[in-house]
mmCIF file of C-alpha atoms in Angstrom:
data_model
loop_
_atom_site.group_PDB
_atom_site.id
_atom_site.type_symbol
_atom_site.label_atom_id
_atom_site.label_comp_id
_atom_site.label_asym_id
_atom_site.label_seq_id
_atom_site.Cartn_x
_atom_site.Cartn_y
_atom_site.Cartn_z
ATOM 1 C CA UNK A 1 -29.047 -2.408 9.880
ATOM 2 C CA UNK A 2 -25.088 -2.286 9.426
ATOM 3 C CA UNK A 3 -23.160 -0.283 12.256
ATOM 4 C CA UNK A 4 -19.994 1.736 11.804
ATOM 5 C CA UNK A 5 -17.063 0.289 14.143
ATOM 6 C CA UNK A 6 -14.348 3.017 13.600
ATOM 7 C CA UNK A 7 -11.207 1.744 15.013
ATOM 8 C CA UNK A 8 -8.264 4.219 15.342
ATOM 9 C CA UNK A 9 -4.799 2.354 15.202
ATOM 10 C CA UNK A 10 -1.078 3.487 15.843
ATOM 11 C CA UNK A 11 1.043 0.571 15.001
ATOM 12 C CA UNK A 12 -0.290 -2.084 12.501
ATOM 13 C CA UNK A 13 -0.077 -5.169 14.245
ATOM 14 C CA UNK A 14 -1.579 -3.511 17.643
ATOM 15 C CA UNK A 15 -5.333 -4.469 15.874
ATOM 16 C CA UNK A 16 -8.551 -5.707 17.279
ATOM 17 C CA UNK A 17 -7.686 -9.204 16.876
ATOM 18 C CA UNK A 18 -10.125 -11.327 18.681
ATOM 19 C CA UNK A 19 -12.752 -8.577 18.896
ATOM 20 C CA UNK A 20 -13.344 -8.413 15.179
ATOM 21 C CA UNK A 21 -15.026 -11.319 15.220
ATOM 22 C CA UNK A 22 -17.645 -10.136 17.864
ATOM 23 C CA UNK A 23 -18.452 -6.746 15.801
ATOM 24 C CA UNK A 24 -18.821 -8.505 12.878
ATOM 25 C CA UNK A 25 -21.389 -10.894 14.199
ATOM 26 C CA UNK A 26 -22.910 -7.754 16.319
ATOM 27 C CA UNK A 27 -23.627 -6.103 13.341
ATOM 28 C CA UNK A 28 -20.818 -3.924 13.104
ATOM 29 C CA UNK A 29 -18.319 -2.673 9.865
ATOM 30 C CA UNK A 30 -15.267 -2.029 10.679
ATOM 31 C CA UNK A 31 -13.138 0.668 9.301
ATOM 32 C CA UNK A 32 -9.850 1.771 10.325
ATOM 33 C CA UNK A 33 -8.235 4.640 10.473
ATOM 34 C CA UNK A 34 -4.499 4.507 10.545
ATOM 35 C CA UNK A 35 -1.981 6.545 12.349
ATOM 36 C CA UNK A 36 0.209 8.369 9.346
ATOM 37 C CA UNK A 37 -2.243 7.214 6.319
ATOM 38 C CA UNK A 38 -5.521 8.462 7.692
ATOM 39 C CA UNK A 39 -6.134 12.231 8.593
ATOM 40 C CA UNK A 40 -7.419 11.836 12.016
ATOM 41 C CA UNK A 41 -8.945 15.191 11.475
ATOM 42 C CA UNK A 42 -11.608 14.133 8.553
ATOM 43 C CA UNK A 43 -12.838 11.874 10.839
ATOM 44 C CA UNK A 44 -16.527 12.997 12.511
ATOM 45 C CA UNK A 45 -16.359 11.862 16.004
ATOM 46 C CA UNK A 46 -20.178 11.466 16.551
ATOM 47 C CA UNK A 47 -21.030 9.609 13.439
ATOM 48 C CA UNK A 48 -19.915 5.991 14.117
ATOM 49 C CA UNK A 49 -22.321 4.082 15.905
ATOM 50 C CA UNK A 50 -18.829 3.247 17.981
ATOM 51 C CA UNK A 51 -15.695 4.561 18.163
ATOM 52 C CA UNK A 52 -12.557 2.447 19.715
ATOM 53 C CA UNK A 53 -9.033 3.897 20.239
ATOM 54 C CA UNK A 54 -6.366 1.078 19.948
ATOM 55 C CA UNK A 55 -3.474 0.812 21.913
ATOM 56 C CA UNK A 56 0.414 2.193 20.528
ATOM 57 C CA UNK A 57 4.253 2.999 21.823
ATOM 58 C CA UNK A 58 3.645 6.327 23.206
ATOM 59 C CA UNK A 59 2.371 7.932 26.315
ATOM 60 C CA UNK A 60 -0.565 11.137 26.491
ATOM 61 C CA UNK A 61 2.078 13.099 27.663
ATOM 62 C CA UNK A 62 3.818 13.147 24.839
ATOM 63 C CA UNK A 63 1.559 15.403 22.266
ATOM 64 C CA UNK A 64 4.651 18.120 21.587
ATOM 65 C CA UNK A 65 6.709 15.171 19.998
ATOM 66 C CA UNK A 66 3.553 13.339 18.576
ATOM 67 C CA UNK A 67 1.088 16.016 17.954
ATOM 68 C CA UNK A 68 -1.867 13.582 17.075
ATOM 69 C CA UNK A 69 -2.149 12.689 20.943
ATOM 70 C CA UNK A 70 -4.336 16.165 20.859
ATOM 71 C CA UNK A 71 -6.019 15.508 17.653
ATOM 72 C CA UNK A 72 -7.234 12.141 19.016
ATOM 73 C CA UNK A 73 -8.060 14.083 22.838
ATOM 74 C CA UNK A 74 -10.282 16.434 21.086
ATOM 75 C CA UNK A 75 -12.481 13.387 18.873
ATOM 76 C CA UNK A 76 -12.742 11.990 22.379
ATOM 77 C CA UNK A 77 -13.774 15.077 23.872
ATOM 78 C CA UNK A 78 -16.758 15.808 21.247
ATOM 79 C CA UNK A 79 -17.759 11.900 21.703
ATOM 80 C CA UNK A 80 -18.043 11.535 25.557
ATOM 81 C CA UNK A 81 -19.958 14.894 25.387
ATOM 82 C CA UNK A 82 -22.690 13.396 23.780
ATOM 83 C CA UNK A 83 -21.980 10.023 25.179
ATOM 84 C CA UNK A 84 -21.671 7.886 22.081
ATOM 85 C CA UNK A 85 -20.132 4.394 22.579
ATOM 86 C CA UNK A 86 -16.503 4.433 22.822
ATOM 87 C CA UNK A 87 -13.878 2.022 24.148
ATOM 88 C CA UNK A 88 -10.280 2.807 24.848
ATOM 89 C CA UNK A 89 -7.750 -0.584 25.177
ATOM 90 C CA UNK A 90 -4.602 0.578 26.619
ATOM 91 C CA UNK A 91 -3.284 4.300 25.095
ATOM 92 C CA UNK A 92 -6.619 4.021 23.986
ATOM 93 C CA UNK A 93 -7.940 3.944 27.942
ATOM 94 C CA UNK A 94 -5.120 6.699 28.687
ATOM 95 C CA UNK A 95 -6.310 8.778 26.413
ATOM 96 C CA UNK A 96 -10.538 8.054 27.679
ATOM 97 C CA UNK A 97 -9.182 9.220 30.862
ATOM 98 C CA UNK A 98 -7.118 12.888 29.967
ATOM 99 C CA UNK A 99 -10.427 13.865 27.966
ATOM 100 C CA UNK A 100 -12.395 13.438 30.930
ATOM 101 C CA UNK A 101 -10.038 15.393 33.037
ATOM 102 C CA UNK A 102 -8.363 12.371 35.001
ATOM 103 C CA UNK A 103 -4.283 12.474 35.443
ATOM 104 C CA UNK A 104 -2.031 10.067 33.514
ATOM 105 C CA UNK A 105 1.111 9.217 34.415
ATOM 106 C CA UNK A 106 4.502 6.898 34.446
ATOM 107 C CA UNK A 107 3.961 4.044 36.673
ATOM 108 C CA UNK A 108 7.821 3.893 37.365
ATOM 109 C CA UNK A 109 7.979 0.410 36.125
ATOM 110 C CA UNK A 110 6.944 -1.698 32.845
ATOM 111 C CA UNK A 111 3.916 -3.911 33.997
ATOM 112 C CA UNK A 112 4.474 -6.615 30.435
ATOM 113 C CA UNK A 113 3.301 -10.303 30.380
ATOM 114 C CA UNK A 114 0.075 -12.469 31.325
ATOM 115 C CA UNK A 115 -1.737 -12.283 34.683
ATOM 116 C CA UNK A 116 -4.699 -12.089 36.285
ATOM 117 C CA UNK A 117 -7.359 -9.355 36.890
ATOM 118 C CA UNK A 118 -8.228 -8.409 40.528
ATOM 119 C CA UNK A 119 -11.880 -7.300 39.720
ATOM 120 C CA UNK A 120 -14.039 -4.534 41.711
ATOM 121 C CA UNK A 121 -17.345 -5.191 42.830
ATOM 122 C CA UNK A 122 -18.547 -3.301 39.940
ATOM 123 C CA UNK A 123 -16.211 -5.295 37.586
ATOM 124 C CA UNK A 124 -17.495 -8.823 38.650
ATOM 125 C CA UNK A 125 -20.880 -7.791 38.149
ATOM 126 C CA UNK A 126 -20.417 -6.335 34.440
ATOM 127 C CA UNK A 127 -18.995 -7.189 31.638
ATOM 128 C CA UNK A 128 -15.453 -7.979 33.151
ATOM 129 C CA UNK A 129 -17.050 -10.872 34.726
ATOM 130 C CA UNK A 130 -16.391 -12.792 31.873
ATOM 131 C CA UNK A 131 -12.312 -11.848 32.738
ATOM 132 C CA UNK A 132 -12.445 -13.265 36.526
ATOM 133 C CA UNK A 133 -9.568 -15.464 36.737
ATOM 134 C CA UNK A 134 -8.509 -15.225 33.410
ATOM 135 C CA UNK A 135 -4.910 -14.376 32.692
ATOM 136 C CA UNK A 136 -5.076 -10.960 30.291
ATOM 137 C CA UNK A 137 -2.094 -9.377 28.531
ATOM 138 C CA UNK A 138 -0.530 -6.386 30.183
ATOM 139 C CA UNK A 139 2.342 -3.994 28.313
ATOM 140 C CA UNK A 140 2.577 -0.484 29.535
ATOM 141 C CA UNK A 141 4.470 1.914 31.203
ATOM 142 C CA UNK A 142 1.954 4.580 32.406
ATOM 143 C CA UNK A 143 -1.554 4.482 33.712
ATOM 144 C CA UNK A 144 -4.463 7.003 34.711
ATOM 145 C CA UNK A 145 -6.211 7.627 37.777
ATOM 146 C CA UNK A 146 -10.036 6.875 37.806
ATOM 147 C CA UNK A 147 -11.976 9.835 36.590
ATOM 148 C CA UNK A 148 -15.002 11.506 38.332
ATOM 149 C CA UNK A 149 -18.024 10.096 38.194
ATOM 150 C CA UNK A 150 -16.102 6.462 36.567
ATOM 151 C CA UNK A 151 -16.186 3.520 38.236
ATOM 152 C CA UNK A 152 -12.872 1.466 38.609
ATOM 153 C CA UNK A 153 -13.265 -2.223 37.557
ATOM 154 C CA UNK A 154 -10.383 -3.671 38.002
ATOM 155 C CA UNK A 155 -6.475 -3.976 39.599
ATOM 156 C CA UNK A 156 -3.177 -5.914 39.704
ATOM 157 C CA UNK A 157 -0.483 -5.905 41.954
ATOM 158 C CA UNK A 158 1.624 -3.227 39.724
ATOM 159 C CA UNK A 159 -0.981 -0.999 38.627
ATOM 160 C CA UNK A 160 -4.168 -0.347 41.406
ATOM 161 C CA UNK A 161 -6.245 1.283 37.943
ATOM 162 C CA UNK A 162 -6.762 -1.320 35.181
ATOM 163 C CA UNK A 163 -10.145 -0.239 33.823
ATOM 164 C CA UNK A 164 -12.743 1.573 34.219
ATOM 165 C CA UNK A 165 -16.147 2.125 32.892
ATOM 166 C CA UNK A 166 -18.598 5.506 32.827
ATOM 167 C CA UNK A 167 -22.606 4.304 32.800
ATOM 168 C CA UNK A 168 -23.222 1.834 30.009
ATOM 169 C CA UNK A 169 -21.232 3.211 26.836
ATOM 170 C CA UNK A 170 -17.507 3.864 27.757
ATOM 171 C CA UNK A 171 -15.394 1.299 28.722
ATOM 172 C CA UNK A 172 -11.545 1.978 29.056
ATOM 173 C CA UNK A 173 -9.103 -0.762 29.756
ATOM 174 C CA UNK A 174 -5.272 -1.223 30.554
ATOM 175 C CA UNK A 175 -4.991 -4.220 29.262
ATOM 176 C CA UNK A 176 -5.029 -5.855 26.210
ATOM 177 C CA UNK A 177 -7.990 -8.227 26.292
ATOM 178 C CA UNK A 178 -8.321 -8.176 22.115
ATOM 179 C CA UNK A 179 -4.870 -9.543 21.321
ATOM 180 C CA UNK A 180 -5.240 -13.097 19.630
ATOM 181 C CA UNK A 181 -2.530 -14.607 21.358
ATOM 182 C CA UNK A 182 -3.816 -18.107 20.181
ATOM 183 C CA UNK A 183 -2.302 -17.249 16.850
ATOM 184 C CA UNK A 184 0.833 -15.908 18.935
ATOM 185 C CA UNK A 185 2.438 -12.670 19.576
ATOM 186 C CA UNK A 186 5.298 -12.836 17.237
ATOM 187 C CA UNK A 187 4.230 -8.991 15.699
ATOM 188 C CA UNK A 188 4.071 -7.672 19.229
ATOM 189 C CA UNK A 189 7.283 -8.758 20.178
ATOM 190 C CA UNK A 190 9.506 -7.662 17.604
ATOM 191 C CA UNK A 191 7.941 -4.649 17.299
ATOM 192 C CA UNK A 192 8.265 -3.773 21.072
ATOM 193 C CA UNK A 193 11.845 -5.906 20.685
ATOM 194 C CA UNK A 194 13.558 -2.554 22.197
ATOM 195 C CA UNK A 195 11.320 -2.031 24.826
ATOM 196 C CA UNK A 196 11.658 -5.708 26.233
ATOM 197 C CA UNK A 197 15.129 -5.198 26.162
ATOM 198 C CA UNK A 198 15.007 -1.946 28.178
ATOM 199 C CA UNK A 199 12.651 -3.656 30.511
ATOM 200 C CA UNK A 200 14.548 -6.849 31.155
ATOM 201 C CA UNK A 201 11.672 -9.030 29.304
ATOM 202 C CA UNK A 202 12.290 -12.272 28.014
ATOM 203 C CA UNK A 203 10.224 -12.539 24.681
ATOM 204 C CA UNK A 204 10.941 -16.359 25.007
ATOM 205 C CA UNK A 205 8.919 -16.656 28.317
ATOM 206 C CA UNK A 206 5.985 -14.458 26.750
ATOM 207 C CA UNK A 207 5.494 -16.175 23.627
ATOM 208 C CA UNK A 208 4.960 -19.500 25.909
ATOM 209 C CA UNK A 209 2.985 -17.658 28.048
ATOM 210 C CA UNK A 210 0.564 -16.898 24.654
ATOM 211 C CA UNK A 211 0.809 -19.996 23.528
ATOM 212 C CA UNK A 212 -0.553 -21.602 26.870
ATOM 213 C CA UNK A 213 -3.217 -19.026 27.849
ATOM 214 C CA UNK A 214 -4.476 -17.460 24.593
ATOM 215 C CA UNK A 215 -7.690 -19.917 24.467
ATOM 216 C CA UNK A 216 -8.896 -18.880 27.844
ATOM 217 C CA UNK A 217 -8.271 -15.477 26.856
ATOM 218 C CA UNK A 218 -9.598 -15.478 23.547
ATOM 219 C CA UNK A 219 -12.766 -17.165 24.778
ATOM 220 C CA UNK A 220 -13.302 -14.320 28.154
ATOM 221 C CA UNK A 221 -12.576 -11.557 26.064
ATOM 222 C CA UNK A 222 -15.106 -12.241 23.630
ATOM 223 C CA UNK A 223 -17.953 -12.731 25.917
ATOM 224 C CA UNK A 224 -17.020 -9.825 27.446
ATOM 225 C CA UNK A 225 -17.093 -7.442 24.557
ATOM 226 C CA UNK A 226 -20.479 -9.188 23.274
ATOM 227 C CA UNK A 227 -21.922 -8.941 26.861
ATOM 228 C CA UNK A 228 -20.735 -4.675 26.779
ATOM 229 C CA UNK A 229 -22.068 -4.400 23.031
ATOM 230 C CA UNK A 230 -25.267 -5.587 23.754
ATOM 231 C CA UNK A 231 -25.751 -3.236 27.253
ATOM 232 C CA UNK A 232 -24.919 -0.016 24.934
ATOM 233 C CA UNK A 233 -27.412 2.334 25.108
ATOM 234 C CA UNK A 234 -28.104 5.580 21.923
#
């Protein structure tokens, strides 16, 4: 039997990457809906089999200048209700966390580049395992606090909440585990060109960053998607 993977996505090169791959081969279609082509509100938030909510350039906080920040809260809020698989990668995670309740906000600083994981006792012994030690991409500028009832996963030295997951079918992360950095990050860093300016970022040190750790994290990131696919529960 095919599965629906609806993936919602703000900016065009901000994509699954790596993880399309692993639905495919779990049995998944994917379909996305794009920001500005796609009417977010046509989309039924309890009929795909799972639901992910990319990352993008804006912050949760932001829904009187970008008014589908609430459209997207409210899907999320009708899908966690009824605990249908969902996964949240970066906004994605922020917004997981405001529609169960949990604050988000600026971390005064731009955490942007390749480093390590500092994984909870509940992160090394779930999916995340696969992560342990494995340099993951990092680019944002606000984070969330752990919601009720959600167990926190992971850390780094800039941001103490990196992901979190609650029971088996929602997992929300920072990070940016799905970015195929083997094929480099050219996209990402001319469209973010501004923001690396802003934040002092050399692109020149984070495309050889890509270029020397995208297998490792290619090859983590998709056992650790397979590994959370397979524990989902209807």
């Amino acid at each position: 039997m095919v599965k629906t993977a609806v993936a919602i996505r703000h900016v065009h090169f901000e994509d699954l990457g790596t993880f399309e791959a692993v639905l495919s081969s779990a049995g998944y279609r994917v379909h996305y809906y794009d920001l500005g082509v796609h009417d977010l509100r046509t989309l039924d938030p309890l009929r795909p089999e799972l639901m992910i909510v990319l990352g993008g350039p804006v912050g949760v906080g932001q829904a009187d200048f970008y008014p589908f920040l609430t459209e997207e809260l409210d899907l999320l809020r009708a899908r966690l209700a009824e605990n249908r698989p969902t996964l949240g990668l970066c906004l994605g995670a922020q917004q997981i966390a405001a529609a169960l309740g949990a604050k988000v906000a600026s971390m005064g600083e731009k955490e942007i580049g390749f480093s390590e994981l500092s994984l909870t006792e509940a992160g090394r012994n779930g999916p995340l395992r696969h992560l342990a030690s494995v340099p993951v991409l990092h680019w944002h500028g606000d984070a969330f606090q752990i919601p009720d009832t959600a167990a926190c996963l992971a850390s780094t030295p800039v941001c103490q909440n990196q992901a979190f997951a609650l029971g088996s079918n929602v997992l929300a992360l920072q990070f940016h585990p799905e970015v195929d950095a083997c094929a480099g990050v050219e996209r990402w860093l001319v469209g973010h060109a501004a923001e690396l300016a802003m934040a002092g970022k050399d692109p020149r040190e984070l495309r050889e960053q890509a270029e020397k750790m995208g297998p490792t994290l290619r090859d983590g990131a998709r056992k650790m998607l397979m590994e959370w696919l397979k524990g989902l529960t209807e």
